[in-house]
Short mmCIF file of N, CA, C and O in Angstrom, two decimals:
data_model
loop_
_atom_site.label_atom_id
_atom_site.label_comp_id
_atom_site.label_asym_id
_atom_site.label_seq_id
_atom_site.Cartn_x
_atom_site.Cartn_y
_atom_site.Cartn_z
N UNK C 1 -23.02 8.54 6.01
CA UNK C 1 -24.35 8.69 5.47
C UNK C 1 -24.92 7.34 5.03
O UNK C 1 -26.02 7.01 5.48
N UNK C 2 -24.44 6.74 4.41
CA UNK C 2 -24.67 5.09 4.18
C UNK C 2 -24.92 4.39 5.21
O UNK C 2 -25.68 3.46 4.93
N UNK C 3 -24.56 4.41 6.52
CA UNK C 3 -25.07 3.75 7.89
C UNK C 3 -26.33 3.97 7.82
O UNK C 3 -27.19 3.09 7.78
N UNK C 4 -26.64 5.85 7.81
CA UNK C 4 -28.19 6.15 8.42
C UNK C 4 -28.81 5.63 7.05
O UNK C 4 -30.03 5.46 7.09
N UNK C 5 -28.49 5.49 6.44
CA UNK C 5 -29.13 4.99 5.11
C UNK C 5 -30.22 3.52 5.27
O UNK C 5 -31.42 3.24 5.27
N UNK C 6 -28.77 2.81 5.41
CA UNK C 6 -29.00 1.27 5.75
C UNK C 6 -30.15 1.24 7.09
O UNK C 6 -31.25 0.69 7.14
N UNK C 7 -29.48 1.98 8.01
CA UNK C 7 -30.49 1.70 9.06
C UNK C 7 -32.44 2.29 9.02
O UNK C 7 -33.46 1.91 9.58
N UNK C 8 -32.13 3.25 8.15
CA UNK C 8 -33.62 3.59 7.76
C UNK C 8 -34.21 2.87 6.71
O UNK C 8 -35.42 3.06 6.64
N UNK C 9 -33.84 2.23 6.03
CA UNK C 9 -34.15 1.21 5.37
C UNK C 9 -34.39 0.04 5.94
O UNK C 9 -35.37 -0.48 5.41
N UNK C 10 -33.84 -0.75 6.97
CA UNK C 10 -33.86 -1.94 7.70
C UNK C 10 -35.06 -1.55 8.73
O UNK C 10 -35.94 -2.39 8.89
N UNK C 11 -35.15 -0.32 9.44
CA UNK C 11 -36.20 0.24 10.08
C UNK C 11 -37.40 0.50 9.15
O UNK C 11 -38.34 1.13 9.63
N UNK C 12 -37.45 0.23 8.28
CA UNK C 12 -38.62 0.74 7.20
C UNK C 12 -39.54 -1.04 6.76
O UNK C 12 -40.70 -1.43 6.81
N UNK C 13 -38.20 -1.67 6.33
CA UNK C 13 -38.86 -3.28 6.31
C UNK C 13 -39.34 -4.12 7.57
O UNK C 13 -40.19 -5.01 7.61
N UNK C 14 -38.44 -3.49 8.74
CA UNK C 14 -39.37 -4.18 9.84
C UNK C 14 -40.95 -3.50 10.34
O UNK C 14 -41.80 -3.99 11.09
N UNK C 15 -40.94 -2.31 9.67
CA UNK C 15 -41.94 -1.60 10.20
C UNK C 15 -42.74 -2.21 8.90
O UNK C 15 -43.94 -2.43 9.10
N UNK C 16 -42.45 -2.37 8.14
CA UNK C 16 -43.82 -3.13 6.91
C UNK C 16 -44.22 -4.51 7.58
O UNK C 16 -45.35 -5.00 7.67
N UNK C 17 -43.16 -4.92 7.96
CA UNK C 17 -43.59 -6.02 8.02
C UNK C 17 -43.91 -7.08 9.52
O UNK C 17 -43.95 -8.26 9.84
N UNK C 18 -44.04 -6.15 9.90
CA UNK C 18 -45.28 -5.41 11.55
C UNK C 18 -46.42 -5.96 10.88
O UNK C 18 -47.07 -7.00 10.84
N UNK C 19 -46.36 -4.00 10.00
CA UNK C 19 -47.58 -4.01 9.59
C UNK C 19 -48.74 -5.28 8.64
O UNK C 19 -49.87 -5.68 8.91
N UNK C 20 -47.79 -5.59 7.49
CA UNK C 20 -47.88 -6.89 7.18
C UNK C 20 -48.53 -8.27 7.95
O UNK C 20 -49.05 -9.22 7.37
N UNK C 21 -48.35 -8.07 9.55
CA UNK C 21 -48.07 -9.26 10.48
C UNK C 21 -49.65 -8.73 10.92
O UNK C 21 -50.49 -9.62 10.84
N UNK C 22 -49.97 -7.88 11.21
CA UNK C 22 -51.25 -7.57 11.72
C UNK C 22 -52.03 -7.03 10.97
O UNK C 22 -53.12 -7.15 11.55
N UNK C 23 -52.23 -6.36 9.79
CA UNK C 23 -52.80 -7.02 8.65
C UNK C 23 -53.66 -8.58 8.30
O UNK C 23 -54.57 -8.71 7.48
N UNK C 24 -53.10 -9.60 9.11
CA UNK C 24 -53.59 -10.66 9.06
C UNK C 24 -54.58 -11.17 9.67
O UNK C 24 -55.42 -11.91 9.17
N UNK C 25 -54.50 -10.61 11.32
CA UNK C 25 -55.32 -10.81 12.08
C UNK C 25 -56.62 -9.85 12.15
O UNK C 25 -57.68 -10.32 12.58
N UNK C 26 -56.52 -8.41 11.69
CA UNK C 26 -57.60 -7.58 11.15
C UNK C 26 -58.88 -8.07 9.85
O UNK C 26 -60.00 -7.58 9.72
N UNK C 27 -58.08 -9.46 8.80
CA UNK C 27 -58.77 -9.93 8.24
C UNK C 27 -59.48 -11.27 8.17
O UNK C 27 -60.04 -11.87 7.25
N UNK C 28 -59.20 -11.61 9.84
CA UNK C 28 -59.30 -12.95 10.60
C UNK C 28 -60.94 -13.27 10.23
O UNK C 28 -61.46 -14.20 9.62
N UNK C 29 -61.41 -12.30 10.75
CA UNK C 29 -62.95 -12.19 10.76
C UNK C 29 -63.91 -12.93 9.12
O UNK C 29 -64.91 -13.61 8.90
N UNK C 30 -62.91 -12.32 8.41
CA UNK C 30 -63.67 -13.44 7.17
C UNK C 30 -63.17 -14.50 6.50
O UNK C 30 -63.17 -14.52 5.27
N UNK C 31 -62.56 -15.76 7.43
CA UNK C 31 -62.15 -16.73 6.91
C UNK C 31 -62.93 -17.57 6.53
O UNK C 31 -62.21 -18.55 6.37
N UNK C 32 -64.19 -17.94 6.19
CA UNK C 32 -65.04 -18.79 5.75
C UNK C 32 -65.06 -19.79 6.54
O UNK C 32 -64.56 -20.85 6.17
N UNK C 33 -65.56 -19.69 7.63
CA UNK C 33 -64.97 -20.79 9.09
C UNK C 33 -66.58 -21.36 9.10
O UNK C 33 -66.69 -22.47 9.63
N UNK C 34 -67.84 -20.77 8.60
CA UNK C 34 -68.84 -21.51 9.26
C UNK C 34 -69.47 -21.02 10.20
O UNK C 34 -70.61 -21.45 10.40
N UNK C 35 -68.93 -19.98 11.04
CA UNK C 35 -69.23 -19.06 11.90
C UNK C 35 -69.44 -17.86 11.72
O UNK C 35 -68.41 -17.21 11.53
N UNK C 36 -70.75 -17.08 11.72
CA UNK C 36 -71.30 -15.86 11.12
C UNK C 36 -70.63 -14.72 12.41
O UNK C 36 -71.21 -14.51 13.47
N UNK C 37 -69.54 -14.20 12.07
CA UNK C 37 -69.38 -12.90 13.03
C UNK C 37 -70.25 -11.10 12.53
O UNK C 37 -70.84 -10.50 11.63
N UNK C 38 -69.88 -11.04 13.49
CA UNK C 38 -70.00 -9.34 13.42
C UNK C 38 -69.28 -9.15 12.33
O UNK C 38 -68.16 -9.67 12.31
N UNK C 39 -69.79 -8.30 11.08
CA UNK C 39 -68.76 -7.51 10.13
C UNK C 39 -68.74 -8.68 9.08
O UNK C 39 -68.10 -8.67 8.03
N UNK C 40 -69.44 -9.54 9.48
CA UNK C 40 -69.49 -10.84 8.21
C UNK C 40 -71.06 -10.77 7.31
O UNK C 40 -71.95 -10.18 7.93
N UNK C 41 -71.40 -11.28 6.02
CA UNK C 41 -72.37 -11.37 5.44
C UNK C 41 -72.43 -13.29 5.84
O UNK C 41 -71.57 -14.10 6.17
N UNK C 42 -73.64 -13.34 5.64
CA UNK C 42 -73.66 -15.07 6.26
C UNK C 42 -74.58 -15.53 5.33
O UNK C 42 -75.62 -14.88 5.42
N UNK C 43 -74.62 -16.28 4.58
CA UNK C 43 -75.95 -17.12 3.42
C UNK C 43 -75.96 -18.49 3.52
O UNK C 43 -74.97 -19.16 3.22
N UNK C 44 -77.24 -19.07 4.00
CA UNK C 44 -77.79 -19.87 4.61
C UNK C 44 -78.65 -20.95 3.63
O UNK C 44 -79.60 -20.77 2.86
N UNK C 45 -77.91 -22.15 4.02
CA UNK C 45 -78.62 -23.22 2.99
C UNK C 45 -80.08 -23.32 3.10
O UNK C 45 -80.46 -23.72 1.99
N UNK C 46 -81.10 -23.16 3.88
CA UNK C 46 -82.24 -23.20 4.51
C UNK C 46 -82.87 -22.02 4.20
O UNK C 46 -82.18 -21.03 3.95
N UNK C 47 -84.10 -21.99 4.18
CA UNK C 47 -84.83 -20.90 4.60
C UNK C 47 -84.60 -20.63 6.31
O UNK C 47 -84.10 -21.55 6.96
N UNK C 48 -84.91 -19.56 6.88
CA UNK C 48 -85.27 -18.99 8.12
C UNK C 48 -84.02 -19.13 8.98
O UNK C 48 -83.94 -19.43 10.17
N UNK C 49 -82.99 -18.83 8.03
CA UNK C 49 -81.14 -19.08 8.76
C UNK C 49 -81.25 -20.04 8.89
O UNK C 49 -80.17 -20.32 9.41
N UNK C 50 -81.91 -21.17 8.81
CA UNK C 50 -81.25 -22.40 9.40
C UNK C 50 -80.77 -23.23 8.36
O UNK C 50 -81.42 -23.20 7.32
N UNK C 51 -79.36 -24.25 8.44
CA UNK C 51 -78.69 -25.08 8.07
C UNK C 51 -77.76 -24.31 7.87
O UNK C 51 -77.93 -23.13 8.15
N UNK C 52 -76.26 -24.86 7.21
CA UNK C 52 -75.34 -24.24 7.48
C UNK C 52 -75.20 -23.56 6.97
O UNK C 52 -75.97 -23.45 6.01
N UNK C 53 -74.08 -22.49 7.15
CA UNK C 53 -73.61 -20.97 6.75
C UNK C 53 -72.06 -20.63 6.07
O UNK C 53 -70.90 -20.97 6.30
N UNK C 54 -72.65 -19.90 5.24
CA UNK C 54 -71.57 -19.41 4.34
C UNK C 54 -71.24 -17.77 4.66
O UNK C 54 -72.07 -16.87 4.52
N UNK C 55 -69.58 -17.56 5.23
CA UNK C 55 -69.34 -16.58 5.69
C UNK C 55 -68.73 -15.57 5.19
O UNK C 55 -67.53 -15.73 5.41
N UNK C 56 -68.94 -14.53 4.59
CA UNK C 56 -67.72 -14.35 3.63
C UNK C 56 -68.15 -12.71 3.89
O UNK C 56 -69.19 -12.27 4.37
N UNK C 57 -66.96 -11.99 3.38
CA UNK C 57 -67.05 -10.18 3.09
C UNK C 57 -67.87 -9.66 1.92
O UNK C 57 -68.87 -8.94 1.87
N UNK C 58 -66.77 -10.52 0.55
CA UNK C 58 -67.13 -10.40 -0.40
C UNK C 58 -66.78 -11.42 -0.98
O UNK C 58 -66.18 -12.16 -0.21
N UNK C 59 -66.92 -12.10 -2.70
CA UNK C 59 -66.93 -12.83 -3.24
C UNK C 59 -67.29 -12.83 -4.53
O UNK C 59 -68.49 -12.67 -4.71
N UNK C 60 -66.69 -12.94 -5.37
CA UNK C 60 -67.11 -12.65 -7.23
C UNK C 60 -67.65 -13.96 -7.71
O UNK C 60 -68.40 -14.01 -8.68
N UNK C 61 -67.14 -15.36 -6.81
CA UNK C 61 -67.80 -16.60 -7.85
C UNK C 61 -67.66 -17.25 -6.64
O UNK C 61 -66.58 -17.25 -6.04
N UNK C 62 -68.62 -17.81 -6.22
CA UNK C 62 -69.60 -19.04 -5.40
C UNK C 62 -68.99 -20.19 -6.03
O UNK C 62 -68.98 -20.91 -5.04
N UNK C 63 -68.37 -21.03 -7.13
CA UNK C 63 -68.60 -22.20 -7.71
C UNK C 63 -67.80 -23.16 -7.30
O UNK C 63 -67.89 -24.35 -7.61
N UNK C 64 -66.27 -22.21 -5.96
CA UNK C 64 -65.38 -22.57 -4.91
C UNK C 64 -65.72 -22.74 -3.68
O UNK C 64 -64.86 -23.05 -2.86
N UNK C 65 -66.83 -22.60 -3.36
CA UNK C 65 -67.10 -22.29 -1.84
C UNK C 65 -68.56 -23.21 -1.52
O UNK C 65 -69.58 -23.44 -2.16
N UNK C 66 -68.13 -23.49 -0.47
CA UNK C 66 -69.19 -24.28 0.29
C UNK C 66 -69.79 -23.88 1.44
O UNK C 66 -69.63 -22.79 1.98
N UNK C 67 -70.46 -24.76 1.82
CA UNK C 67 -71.16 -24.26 3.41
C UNK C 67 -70.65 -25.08 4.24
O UNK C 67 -70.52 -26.28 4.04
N UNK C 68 -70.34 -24.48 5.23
CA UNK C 68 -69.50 -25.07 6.36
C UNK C 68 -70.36 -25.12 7.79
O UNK C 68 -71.23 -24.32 8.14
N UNK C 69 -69.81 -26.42 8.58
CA UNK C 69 -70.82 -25.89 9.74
C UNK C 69 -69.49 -25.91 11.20
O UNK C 69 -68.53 -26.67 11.16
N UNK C 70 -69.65 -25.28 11.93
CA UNK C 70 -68.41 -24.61 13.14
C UNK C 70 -68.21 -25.70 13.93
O UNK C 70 -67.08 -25.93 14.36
N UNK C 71 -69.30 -26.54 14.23
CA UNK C 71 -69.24 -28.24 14.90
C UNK C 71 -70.01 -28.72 14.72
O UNK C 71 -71.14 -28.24 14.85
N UNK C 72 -69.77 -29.84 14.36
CA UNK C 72 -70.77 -31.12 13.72
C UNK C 72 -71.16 -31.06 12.82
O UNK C 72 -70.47 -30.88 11.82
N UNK C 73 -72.62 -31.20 12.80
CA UNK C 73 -73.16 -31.36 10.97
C UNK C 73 -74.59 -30.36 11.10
O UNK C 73 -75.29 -29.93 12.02
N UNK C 74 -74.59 -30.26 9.49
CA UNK C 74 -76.14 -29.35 9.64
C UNK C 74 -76.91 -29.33 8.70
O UNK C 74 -76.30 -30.13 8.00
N UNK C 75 -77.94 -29.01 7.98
CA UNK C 75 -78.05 -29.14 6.51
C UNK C 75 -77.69 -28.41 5.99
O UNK C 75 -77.84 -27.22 6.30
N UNK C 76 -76.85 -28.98 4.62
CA UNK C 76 -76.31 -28.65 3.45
C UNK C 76 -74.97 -28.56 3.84
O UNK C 76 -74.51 -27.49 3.45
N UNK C 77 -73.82 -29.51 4.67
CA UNK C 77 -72.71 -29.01 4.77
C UNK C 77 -72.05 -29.39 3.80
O UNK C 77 -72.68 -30.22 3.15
N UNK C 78 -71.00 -29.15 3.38
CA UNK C 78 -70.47 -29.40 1.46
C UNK C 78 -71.06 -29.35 0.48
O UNK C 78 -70.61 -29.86 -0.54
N UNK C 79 -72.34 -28.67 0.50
CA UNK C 79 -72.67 -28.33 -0.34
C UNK C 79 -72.29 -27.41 -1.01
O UNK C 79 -71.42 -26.86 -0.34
N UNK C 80 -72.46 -26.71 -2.30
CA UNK C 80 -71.94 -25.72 -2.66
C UNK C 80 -72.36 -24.91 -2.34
O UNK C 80 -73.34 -25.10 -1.62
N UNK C 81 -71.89 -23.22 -2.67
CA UNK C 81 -72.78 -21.89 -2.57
C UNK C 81 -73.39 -21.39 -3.06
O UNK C 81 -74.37 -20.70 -2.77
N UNK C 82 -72.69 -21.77 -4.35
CA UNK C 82 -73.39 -21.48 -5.82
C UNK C 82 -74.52 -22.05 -5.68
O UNK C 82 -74.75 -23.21 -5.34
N UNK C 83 -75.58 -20.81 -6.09
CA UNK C 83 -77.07 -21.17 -6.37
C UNK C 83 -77.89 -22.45 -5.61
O UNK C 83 -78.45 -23.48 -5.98
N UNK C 84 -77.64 -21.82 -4.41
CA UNK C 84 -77.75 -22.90 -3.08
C UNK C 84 -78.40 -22.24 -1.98
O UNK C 84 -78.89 -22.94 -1.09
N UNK C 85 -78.48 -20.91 -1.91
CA UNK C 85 -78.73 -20.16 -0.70
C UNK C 85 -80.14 -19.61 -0.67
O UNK C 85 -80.43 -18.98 -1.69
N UNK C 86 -81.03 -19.69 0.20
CA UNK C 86 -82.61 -19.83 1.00
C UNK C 86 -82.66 -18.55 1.39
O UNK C 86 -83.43 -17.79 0.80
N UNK C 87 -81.77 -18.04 2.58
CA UNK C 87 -81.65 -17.09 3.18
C UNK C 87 -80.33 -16.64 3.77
O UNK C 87 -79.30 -17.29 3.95
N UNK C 88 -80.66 -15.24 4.06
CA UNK C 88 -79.11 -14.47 4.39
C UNK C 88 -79.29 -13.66 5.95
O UNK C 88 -80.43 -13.66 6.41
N UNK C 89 -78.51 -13.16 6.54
CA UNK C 89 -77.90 -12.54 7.51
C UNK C 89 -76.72 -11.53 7.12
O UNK C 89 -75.56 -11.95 7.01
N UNK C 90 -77.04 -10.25 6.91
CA UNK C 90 -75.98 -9.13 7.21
C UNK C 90 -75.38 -8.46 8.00
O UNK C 90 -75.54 -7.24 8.01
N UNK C 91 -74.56 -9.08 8.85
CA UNK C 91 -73.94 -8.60 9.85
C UNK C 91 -73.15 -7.42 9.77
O UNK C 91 -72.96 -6.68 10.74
N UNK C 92 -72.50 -7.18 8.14
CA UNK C 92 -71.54 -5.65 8.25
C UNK C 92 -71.70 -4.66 8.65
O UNK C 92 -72.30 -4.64 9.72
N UNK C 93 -71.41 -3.75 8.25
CA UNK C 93 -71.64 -2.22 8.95
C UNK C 93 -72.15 -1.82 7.70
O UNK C 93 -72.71 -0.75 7.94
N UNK C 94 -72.28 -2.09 6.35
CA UNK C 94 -72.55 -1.69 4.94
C UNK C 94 -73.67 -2.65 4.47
O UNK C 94 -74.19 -3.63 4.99
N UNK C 95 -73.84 -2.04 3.35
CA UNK C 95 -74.97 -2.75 2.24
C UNK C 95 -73.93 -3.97 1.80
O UNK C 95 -72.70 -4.09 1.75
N UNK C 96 -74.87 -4.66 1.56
CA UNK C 96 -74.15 -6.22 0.55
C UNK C 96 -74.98 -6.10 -0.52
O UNK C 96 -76.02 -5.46 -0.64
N UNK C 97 -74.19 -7.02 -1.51
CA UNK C 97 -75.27 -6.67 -2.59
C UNK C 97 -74.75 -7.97 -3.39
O UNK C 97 -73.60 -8.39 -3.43
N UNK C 98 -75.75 -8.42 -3.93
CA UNK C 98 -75.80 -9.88 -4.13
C UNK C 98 -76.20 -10.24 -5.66
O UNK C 98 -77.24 -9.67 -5.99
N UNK C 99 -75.72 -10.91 -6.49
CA UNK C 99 -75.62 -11.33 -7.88
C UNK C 99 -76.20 -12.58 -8.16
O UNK C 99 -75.84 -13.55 -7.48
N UNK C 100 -77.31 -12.77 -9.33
CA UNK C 100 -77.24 -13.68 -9.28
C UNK C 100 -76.45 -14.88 -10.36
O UNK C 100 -76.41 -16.10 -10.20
N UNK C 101 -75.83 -13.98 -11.59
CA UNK C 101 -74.33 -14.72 -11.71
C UNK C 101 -73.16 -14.07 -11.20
O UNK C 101 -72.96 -13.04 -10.56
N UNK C 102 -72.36 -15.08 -11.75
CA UNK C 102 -70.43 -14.61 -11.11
C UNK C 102 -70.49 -13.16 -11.36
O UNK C 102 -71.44 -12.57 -11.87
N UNK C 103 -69.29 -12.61 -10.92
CA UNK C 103 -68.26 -11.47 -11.39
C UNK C 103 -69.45 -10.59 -11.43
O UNK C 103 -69.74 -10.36 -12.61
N UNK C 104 -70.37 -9.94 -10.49
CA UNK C 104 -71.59 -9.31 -10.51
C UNK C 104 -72.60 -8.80 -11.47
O UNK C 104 -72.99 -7.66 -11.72
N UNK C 105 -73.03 -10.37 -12.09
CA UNK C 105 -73.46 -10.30 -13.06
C UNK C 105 -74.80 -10.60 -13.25
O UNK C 105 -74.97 -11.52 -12.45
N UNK C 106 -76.14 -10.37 -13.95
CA UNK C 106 -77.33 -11.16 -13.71
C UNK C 106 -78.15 -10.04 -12.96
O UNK C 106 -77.89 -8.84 -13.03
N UNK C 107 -79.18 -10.62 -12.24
CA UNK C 107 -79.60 -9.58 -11.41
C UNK C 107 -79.11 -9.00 -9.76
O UNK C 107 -79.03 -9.67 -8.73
N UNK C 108 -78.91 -8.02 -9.89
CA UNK C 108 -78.77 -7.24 -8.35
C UNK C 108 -79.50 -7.08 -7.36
O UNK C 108 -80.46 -6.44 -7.79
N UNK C 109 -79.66 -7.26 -6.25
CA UNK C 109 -80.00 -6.92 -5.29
C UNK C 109 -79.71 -6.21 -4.10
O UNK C 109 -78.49 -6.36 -4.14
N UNK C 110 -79.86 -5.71 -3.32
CA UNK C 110 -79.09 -5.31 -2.27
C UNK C 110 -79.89 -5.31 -0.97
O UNK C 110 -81.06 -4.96 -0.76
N UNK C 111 -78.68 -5.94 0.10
CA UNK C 111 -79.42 -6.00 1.74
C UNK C 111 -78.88 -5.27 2.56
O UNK C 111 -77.69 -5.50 2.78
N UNK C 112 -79.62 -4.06 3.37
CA UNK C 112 -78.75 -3.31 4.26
C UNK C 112 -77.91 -3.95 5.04
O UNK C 112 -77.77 -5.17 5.11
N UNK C 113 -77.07 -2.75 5.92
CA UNK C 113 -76.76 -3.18 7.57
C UNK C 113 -77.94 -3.59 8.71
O UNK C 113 -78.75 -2.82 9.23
N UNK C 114 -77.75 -5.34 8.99
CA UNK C 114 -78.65 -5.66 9.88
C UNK C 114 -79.35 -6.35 9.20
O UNK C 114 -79.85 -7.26 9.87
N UNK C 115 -79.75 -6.37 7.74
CA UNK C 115 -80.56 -7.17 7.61
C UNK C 115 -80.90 -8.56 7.59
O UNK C 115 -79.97 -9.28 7.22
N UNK C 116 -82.12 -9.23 7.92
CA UNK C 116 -82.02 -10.73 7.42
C UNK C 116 -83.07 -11.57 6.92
O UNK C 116 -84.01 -11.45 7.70
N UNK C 117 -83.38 -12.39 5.96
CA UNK C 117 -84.67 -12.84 5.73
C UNK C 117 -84.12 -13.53 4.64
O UNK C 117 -82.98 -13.45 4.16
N UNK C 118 -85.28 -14.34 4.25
CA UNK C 118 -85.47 -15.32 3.41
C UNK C 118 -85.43 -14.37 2.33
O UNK C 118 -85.88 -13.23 2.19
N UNK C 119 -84.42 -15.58 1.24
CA UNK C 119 -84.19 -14.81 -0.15
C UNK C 119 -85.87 -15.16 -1.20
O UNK C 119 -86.50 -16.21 -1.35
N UNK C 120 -86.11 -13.73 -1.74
CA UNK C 120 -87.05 -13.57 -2.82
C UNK C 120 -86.90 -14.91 -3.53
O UNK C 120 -86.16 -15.82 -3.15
N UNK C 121 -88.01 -14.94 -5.04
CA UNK C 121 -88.02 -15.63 -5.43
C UNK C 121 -86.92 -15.66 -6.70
O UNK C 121 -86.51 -16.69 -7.23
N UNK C 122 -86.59 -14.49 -7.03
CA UNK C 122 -85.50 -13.73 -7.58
C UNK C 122 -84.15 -14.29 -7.16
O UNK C 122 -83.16 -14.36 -7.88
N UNK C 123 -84.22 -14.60 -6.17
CA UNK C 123 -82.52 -15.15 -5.63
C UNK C 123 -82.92 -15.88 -4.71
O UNK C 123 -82.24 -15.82 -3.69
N UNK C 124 -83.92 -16.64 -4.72
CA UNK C 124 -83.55 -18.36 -3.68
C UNK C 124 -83.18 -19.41 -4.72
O UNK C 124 -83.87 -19.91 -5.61
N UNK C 125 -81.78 -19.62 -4.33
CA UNK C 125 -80.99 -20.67 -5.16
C UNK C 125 -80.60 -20.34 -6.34
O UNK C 125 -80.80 -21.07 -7.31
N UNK C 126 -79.94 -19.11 -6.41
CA UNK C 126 -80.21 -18.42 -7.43
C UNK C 126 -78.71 -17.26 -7.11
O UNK C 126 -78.83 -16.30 -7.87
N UNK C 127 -77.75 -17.15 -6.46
CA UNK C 127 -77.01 -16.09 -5.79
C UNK C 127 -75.80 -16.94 -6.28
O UNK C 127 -75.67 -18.16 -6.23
N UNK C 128 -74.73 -15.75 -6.91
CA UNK C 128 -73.57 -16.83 -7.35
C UNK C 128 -72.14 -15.92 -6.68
O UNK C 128 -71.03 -16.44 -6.51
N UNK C 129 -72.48 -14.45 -6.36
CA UNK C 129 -71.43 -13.52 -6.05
C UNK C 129 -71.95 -12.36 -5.07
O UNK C 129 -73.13 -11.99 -5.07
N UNK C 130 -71.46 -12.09 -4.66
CA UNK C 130 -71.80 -11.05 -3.49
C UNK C 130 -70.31 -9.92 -3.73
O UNK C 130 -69.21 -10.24 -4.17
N UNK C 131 -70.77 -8.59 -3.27
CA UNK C 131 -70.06 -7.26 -3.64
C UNK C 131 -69.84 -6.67 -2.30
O UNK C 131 -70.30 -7.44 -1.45
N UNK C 132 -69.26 -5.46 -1.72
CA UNK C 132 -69.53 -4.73 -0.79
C UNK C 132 -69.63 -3.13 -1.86
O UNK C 132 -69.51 -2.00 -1.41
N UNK C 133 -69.85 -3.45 -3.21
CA UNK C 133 -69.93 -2.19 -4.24
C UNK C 133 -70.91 -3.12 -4.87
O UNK C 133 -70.81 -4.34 -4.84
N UNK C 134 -72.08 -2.29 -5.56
CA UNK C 134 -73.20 -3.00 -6.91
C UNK C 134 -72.37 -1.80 -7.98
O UNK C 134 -71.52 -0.93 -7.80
N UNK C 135 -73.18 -2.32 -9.18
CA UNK C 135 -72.32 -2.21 -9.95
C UNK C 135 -72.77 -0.78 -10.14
O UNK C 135 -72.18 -0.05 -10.93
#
């Protein structure tokens, strides 16, 4: 009984840690690369999307994160995120919903699936955290 023991146990950690292994690549999509995918929220140093892009799911504090650009240069690259962003792009399948301090705090907003446009006057330069929940 201790064999089948051991062996369902050893069959149990390789099967976590499969799962574990691809787990990783399912959350590939929001590495903050600079590159706005499908299933990503994207916030844009510029008005009218343009200059570079900040890629992210979700995020409680902006005051780590910058704008990145995928090749070469663009405006605002190293810049921060924090209270930096013009306009957005919602690529998810959900609402985003956007803060304008940390830890979803300040005022709320929210942008459907699909949406994109220049941020109000309410949140241009003004956005410090983003949710895939408002509060």
């Amino acid at each position: 009984m201790n064999k089948r023991m051991m062996k369902a146990a050893v069959a149990a950690v390789a099967v976590g840690g499969f799962l574990m292994g691809t787990a990783g690549t399912a959350s590939a999509a929001y590495d903050k690369d600079g590159k706005l995918e499908s299933g990503e929220f994207g916030l844009y140093y510029n008005s009218g999307r343009l200059g570079c892009v900040f890629d992210v799911a979700a995020d409680n504090n902006f005051a780590d994160d910058y704008f990145k650009a995928p090749s070469g240069s663009c405006n605002g690259k190293g810049q921060t995120t924090n209270d930096n962003t013009a306009s957005y792009w919602n690529r998810a399948i959900s609402t985003q919903y956007v803060f304008t301090d940390w830890y979803k705090e300040g005022i709320q907003g929210s942008l459907p699936a699909g949406y994109y446009g220049d941020a109000s006057s309410n949140f241009k330069n003004e956005i410090s955290s983003t949710s895939l929940i408002g509060r």
